[in-house]
PDB file of C-alpha atoms in Angstrom:
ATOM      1  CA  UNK A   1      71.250  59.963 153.812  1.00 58.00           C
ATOM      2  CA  UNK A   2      72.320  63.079 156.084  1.00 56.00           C
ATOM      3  CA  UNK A   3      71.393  61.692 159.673  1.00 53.00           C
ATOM      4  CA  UNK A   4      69.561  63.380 162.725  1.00 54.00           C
ATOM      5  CA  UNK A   5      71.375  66.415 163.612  1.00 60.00           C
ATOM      6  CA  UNK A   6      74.214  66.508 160.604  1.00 78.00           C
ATOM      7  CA  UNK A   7      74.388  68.787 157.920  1.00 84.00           C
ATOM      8  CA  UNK A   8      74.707  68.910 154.094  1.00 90.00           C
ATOM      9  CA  UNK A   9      76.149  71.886 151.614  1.00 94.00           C
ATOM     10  CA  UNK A  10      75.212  71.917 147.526  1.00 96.00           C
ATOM     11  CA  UNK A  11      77.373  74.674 145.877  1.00 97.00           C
ATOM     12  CA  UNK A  12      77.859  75.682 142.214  1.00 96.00           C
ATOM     13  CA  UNK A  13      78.530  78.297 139.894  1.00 95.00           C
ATOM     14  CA  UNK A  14      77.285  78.138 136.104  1.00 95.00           C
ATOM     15  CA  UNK A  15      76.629  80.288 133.195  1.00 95.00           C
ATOM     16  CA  UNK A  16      73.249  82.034 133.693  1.00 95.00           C
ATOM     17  CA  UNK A  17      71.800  79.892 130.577  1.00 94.00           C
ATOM     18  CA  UNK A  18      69.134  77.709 130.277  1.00 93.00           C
ATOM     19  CA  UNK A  19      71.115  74.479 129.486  1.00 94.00           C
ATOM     20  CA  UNK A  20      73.065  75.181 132.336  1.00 95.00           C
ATOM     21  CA  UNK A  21      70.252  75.841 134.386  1.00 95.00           C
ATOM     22  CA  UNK A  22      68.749  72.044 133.869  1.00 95.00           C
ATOM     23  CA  UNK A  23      72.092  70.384 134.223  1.00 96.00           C
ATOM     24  CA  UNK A  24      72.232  72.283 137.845  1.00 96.00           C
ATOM     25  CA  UNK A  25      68.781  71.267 138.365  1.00 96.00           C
ATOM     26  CA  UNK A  26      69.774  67.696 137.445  1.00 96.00           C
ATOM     27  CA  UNK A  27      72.690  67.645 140.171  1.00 97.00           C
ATOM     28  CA  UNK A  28      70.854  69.291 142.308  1.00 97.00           C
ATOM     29  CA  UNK A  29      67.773  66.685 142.730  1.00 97.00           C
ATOM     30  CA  UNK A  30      70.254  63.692 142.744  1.00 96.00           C
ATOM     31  CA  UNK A  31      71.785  66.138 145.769  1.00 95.00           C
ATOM     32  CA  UNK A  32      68.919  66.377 147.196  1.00 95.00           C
ATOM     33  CA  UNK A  33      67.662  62.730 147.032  1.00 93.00           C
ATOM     34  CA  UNK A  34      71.069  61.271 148.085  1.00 92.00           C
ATOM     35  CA  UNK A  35      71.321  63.366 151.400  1.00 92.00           C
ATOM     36  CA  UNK A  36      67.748  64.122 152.668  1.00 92.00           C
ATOM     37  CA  UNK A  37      64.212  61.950 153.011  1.00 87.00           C
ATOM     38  CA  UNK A  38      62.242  63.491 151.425  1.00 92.00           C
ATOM     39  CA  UNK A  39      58.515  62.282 150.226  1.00 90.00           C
ATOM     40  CA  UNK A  40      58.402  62.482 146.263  1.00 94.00           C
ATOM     41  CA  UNK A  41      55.655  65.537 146.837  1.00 94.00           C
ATOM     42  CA  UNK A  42      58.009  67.212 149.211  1.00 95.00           C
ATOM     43  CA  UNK A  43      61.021  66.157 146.825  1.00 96.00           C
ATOM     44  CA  UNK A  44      59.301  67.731 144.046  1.00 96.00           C
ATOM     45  CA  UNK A  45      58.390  70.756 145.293  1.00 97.00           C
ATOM     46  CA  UNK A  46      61.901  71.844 146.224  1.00 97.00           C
ATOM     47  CA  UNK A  47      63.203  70.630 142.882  1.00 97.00           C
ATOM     48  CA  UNK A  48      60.465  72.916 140.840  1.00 97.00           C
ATOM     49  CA  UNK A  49      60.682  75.875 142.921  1.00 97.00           C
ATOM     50  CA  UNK A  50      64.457  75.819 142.559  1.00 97.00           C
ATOM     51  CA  UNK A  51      64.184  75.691 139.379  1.00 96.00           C
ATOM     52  CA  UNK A  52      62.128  78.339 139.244  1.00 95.00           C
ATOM     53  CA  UNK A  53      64.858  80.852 140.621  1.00 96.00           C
ATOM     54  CA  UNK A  54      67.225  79.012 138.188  1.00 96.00           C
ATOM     55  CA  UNK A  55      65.020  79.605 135.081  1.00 94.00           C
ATOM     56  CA  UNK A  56      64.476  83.492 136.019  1.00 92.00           C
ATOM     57  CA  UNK A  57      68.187  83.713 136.301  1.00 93.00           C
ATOM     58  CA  UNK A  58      69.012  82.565 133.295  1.00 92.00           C
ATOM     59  CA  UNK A  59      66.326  84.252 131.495  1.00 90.00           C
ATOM     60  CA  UNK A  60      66.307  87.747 132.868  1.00 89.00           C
ATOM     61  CA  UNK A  61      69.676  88.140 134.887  1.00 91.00           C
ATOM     62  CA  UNK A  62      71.742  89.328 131.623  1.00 92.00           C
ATOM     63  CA  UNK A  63      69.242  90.119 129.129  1.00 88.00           C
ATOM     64  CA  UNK A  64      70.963  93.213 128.072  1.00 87.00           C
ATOM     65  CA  UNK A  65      74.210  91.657 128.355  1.00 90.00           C
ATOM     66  CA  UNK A  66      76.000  90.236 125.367  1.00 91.00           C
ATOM     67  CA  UNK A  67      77.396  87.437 126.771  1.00 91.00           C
ATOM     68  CA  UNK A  68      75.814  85.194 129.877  1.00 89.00           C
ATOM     69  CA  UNK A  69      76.407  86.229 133.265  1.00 94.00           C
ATOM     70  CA  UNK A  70      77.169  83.517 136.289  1.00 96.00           C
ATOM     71  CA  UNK A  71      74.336  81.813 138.412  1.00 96.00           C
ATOM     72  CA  UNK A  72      75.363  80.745 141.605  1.00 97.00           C
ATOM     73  CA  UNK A  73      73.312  77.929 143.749  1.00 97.00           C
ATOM     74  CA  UNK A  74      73.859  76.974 147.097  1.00 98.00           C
ATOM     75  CA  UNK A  75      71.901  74.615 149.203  1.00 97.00           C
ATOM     76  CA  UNK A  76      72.362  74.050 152.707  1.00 96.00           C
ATOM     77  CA  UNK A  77      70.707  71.726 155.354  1.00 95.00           C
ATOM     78  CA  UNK A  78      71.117  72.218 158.769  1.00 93.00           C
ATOM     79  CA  UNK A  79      70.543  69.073 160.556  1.00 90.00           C
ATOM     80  CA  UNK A  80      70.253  70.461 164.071  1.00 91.00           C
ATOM     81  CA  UNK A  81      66.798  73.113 162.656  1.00 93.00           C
ATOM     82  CA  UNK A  82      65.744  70.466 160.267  1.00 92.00           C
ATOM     83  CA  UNK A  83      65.836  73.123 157.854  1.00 95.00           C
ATOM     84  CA  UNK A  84      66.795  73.609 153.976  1.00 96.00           C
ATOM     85  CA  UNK A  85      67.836  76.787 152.577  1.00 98.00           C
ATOM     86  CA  UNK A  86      68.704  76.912 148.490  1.00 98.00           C
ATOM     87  CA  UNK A  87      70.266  80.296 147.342  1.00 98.00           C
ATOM     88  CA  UNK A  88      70.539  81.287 143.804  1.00 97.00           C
ATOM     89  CA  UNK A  89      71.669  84.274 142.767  1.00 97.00           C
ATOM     90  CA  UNK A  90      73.195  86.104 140.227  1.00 96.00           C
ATOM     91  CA  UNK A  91      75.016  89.724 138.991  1.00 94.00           C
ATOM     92  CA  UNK A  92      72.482  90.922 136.659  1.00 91.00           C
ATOM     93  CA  UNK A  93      70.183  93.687 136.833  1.00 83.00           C
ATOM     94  CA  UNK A  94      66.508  92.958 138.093  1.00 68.00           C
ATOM     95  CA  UNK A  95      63.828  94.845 135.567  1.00 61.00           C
ATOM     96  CA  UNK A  96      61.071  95.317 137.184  1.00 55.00           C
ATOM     97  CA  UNK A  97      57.730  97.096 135.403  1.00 51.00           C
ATOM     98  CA  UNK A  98      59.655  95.598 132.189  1.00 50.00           C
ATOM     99  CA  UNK A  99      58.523  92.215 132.147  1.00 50.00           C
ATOM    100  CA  UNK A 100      55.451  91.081 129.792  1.00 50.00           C
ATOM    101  CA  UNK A 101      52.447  91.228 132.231  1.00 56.00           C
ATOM    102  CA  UNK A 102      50.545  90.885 128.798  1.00 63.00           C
ATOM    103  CA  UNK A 103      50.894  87.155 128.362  1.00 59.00           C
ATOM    104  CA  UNK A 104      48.954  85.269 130.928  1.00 56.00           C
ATOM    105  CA  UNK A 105      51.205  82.439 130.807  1.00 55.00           C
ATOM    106  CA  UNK A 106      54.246  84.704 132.028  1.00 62.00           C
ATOM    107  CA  UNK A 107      54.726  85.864 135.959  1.00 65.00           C
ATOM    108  CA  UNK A 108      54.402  83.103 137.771  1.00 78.00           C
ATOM    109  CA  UNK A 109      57.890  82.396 139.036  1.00 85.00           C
ATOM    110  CA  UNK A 110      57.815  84.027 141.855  1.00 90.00           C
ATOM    111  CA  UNK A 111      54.546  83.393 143.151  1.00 93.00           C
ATOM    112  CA  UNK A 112      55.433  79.471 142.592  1.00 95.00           C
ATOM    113  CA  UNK A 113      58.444  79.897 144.904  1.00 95.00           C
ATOM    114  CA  UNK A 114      56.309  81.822 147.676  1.00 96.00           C
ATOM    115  CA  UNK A 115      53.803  78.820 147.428  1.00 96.00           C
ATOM    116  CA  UNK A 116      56.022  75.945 147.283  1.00 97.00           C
ATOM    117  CA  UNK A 117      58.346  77.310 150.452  1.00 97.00           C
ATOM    118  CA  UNK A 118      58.534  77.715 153.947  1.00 97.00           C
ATOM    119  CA  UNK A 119      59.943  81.455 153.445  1.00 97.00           C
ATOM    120  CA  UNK A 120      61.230  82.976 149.487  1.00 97.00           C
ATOM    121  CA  UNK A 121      62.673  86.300 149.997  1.00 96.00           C
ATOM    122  CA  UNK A 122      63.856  87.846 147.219  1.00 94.00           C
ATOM    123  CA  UNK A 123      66.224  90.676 146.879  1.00 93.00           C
ATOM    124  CA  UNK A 124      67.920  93.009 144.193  1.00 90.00           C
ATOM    125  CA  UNK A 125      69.936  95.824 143.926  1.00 89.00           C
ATOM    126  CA  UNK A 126      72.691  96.917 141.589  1.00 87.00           C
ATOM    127  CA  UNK A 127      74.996  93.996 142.397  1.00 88.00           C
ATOM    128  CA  UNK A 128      72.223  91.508 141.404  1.00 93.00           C
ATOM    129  CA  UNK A 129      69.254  89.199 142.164  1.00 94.00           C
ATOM    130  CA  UNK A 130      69.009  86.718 144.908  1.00 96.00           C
ATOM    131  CA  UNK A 131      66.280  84.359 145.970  1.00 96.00           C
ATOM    132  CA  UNK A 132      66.345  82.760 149.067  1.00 98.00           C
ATOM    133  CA  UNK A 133      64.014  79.919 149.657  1.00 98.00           C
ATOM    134  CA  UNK A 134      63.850  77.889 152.820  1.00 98.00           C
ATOM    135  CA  UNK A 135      61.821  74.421 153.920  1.00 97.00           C
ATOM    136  CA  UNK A 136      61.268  73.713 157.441  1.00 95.00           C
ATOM    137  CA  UNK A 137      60.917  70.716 159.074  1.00 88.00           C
ATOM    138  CA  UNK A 138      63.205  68.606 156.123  1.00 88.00           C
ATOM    139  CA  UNK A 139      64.456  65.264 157.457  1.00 73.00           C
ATOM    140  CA  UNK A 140      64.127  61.910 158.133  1.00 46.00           C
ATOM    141  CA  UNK A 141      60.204  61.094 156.677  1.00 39.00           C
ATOM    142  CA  UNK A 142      59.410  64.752 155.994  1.00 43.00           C
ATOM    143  CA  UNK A 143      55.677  64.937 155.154  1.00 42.00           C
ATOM    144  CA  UNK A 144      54.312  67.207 152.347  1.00 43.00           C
ATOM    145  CA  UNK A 145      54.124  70.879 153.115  1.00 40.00           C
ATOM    146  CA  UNK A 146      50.678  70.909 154.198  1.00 40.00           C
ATOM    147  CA  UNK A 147      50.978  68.258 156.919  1.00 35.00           C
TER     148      UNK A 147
END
């Protein structure tokens, strides 16, 4: 476990593709478990809305594209805050107004992040997409978010 005050960096590149978005996932909870407390609700709610960024990555990043793009994924705890903050981003091209608002099952990424974080910013231009999600308060016997 990352003690009081020390920090802890998760970084990787992969494919944009939905294999490789579950093994990252994968390492990324064992990450997560081996250097933070976390509460299984707490744990769980990082994990999903992670993968959540991961799964619109490598879904809608490089639709166009003939070949996948990269995703990358970096986590980083800062001991001294007590705060987590998990970026995953990619070089694809964000199409927005283009997505199928017609199946009720579909859109509900983002909102998902936004509920399950301290802070999800997301951002895209022509270089790519990146979502930002922080958790305050992450350490030693974290709560759930609501406490």
């Amino acid at each position: 476990m990352t003690d009081a005050g020390q920090s802890a960096q998760f970084t990787k590149h992969v494919r944009a593709a939905p294999e490789d978005a579950a093994q990252i996932r994968r390492e990324f909870s064992s990450w997560l478990s081996t250097h933070l407390a976390l509460d299984p609700t707490k744990a769980s709610d990082v994990v999903l809305a992670v993968n959540e960024a991961l799964a619109n990555a490598a879904e809608f990043a490089y639709v166009d594209a003939p070949t996948p793009g990269l995703m990358y994924v970096s986590a980083d705890y800062d001991g001294d805050a007590s705060v987590l903050t998990v970026t995953v981003r990619d070089d694809g091209v964000w199409r927005i107004g283009e997505t199928d608002h017609k199946n009720p099952a579909r859109g509900r990424g983002i909102p998902l992040m936004r509920a399950l974080t301290d802070r999800a910013v997301i951002d895209s231009n022509h270089a790519g997409t990146q979502a930002r999600l922080q958790w305050d308060q992450i350490g030693q016997n974290c709560g759930n978010r609501t406490t």
